[in-house]
PDB file of C-alpha atoms and ligand atoms in Angstrom:
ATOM      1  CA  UNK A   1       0.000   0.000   0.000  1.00  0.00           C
ATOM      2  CA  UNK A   2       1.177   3.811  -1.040  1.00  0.00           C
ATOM      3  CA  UNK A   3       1.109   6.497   1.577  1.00  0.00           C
ATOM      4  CA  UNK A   4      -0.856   9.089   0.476  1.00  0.00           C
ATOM      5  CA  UNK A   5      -0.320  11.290   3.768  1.00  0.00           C
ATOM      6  CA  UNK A   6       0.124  11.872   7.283  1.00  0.00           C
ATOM      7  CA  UNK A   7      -2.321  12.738   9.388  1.00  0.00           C
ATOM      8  CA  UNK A   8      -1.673  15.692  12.253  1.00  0.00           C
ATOM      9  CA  UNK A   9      -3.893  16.470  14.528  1.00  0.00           C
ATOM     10  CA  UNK A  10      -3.196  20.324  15.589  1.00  0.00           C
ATOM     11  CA  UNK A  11      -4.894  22.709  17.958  1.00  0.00           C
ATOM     12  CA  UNK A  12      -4.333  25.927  16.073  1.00  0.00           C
ATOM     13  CA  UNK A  13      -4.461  24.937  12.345  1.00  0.00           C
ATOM     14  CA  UNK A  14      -2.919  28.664  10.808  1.00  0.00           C
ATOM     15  CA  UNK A  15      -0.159  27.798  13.288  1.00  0.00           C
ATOM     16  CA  UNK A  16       0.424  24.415  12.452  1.00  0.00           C
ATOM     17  CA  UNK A  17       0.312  25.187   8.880  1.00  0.00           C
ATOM     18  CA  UNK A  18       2.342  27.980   9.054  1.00  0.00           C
ATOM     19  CA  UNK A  19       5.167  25.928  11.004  1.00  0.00           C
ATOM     20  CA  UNK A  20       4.725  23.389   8.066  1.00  0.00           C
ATOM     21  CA  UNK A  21       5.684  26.156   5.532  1.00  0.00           C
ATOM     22  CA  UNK A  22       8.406  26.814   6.997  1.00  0.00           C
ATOM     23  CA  UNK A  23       9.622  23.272   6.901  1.00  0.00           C
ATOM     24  CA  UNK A  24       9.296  23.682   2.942  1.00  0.00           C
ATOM     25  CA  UNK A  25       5.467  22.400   2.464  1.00  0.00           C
ATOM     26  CA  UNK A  26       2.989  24.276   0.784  1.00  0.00           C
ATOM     27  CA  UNK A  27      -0.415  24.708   0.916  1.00  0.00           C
ATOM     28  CA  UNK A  28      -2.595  22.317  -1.503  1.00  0.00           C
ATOM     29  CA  UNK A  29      -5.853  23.938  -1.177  1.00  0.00           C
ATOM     30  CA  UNK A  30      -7.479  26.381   1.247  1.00  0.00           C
ATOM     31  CA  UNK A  31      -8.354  25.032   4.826  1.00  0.00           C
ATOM     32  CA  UNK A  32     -12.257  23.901   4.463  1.00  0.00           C
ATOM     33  CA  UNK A  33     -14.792  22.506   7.141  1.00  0.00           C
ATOM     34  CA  UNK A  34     -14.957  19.026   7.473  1.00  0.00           C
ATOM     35  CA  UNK A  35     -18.844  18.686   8.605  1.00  0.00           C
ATOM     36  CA  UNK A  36     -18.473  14.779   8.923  1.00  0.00           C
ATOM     37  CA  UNK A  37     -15.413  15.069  11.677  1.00  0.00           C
ATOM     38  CA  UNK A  38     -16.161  18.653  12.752  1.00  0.00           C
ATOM     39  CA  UNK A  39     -13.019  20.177  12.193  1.00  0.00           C
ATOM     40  CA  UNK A  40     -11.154  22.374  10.177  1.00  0.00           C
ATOM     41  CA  UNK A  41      -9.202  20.607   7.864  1.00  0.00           C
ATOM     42  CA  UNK A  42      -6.007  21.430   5.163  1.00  0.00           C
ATOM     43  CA  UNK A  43      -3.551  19.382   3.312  1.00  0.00           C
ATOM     44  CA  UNK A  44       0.031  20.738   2.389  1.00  0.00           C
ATOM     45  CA  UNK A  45       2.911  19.129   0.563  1.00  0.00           C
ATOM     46  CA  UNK A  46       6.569  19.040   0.420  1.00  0.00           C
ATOM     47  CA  UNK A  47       8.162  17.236  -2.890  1.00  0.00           C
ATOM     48  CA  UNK A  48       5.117  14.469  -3.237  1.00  0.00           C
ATOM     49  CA  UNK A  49       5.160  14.173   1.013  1.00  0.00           C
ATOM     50  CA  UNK A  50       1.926  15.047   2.221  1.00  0.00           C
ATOM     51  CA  UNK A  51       0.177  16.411   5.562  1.00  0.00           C
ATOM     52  CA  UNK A  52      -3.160  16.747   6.221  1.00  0.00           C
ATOM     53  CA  UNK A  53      -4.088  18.905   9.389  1.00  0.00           C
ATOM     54  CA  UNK A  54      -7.523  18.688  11.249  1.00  0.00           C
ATOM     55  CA  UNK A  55      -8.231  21.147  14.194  1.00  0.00           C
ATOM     56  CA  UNK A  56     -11.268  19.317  15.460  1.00  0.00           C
ATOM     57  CA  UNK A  57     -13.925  21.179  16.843  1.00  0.00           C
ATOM     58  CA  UNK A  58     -14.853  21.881  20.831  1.00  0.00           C
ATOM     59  CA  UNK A  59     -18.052  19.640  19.265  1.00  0.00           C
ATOM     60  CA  UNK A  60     -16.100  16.479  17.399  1.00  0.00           C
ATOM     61  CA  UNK A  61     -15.171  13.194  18.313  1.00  0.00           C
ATOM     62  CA  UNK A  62     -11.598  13.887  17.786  1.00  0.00           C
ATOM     63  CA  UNK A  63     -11.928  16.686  20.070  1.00  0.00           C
ATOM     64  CA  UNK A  64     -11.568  14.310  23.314  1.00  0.00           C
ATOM     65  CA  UNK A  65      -8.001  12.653  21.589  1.00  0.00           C
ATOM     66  CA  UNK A  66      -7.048  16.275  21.198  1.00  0.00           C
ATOM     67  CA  UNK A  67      -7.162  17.102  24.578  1.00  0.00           C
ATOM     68  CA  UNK A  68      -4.810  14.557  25.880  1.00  0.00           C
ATOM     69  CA  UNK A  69      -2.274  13.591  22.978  1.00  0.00           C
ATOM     70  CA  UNK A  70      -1.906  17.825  22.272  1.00  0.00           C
ATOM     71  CA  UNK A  71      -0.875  18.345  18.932  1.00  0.00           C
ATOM     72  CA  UNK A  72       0.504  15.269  17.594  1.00  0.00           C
ATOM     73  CA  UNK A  73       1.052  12.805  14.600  1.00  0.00           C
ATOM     74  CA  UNK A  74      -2.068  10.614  14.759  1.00  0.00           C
ATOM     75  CA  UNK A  75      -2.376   8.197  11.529  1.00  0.00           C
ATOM     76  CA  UNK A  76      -0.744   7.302   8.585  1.00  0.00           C
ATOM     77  CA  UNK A  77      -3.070   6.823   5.322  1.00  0.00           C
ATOM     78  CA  UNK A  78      -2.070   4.870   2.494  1.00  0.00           C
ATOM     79  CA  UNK A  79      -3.909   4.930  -0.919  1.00  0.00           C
ATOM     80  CA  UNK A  80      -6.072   1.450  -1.893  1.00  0.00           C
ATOM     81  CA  UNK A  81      -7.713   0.427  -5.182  1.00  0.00           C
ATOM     82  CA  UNK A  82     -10.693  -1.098  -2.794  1.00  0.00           C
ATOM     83  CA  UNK A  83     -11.417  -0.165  -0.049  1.00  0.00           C
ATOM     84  CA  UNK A  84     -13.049  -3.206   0.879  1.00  0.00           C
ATOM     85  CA  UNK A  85     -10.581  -5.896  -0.530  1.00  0.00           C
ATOM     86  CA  UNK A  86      -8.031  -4.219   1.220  1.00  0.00           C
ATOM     87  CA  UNK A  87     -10.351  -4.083   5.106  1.00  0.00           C
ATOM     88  CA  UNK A  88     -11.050  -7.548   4.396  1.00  0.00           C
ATOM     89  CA  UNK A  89      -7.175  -8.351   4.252  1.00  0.00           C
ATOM     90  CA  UNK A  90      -6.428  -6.091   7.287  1.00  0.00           C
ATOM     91  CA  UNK A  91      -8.831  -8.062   9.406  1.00  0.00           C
ATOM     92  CA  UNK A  92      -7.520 -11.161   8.910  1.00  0.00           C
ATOM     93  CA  UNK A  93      -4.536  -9.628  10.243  1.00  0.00           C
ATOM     94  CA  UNK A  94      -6.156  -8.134  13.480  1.00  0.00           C
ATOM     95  CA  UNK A  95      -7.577  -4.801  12.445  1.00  0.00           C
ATOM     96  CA  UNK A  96     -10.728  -3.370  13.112  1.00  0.00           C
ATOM     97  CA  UNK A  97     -13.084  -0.659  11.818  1.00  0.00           C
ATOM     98  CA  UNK A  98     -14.046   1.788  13.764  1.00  0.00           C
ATOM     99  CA  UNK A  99     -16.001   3.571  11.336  1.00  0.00           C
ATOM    100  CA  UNK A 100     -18.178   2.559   7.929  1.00  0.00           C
ATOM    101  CA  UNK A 101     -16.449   4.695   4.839  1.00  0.00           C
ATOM    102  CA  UNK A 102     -17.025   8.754   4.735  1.00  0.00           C
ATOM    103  CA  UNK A 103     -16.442  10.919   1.801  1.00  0.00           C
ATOM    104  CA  UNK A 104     -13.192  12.893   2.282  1.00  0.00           C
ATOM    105  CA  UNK A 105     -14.294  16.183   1.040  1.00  0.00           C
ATOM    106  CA  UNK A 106     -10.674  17.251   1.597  1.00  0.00           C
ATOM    107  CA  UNK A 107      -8.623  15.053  -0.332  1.00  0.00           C
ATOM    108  CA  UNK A 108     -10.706  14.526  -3.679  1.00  0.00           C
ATOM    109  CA  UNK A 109     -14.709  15.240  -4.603  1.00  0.00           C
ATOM    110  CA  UNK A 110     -14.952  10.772  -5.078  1.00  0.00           C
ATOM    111  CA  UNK A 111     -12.530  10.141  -2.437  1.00  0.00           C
ATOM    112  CA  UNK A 112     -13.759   8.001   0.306  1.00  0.00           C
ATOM    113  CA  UNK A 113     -12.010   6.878   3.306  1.00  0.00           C
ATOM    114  CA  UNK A 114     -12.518   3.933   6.021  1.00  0.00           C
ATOM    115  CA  UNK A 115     -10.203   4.099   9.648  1.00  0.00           C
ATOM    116  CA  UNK A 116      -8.618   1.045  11.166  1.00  0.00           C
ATOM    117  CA  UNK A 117      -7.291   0.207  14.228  1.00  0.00           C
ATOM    118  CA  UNK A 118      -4.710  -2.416  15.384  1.00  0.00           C
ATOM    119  CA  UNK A 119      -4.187  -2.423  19.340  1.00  0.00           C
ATOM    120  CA  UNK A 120      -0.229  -2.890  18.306  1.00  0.00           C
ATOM    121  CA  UNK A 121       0.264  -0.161  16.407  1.00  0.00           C
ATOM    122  CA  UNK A 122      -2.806   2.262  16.421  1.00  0.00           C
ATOM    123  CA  UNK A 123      -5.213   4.018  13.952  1.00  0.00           C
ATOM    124  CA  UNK A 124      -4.312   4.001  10.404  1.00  0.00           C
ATOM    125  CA  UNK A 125      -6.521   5.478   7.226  1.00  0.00           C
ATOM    126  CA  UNK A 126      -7.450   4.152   3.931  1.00  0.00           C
ATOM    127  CA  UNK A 127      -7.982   5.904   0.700  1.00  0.00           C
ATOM    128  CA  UNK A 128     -10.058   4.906  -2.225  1.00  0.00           C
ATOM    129  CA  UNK A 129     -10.883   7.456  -5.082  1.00  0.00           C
ATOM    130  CA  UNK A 130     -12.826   6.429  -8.274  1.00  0.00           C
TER     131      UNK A 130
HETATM  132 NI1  LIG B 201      -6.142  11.493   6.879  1.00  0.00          NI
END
């Protein structure tokens, strides 16, 4: 599987995206609203390496994991050609959904996304765009 980016999870997202700047990204995109997570949301990129930021909202799940891991690095997400082929696979090898596939507004109009967990090595994301 590709990596298609990393996921930060960042209380201040001008900050954050400013700070990534100056580490050489830039800015794919304006930050949008991402109504399904609640949280501001922007992706930037540095020579085909790509971050995606999401500020969650006082009012979004993500908001609680905000709170106690600060601003942090919080899953990797790595492109698919199916989404479900590839959550079959993963299960057999011990992950779980936590979440049926959303649209990801942010990172194409047909993208769609599912979340996995593995109690070894946390949440990862996969991608799947038509
Ligand atoms: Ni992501």
């Amino acid at each position: 599987m590709k990596i298609h980016h990393i996921g930060y999870m960042v209380k201040q997202i001008e900050y954050a995206a400013e700070l990534f700047e100056s580490l050489g990204f830039r800015m794919d995109g304006a930050v949008t609203c991402d109504a399904g997570r609640d949280a501001e949301i922007c992706v930037l990129d540095s020579e085909g390496y790509c971050v995606e930021l999401v500020a969650p909202r006082e009012t979004s799940p993500l908001y609680g994991m905000m709170k106690k891991y600060k601003n942090t690095a919080y899953h990797i997400c790595y492109r698919v050609l199916s989404l479900k082929g590839s959550v079959e696979k993963l299960e057999k090898d011990g992950w779980h959904m936590f979440k049926e596939a959303e649209d990801a507004p942010t990172i194409g109009r047909d993208a769609k996304v599912v979340f996995m967990m593995s109690a070894n090595i946390g949440m990862i994301e996969l991608f799947e765009m038509d």
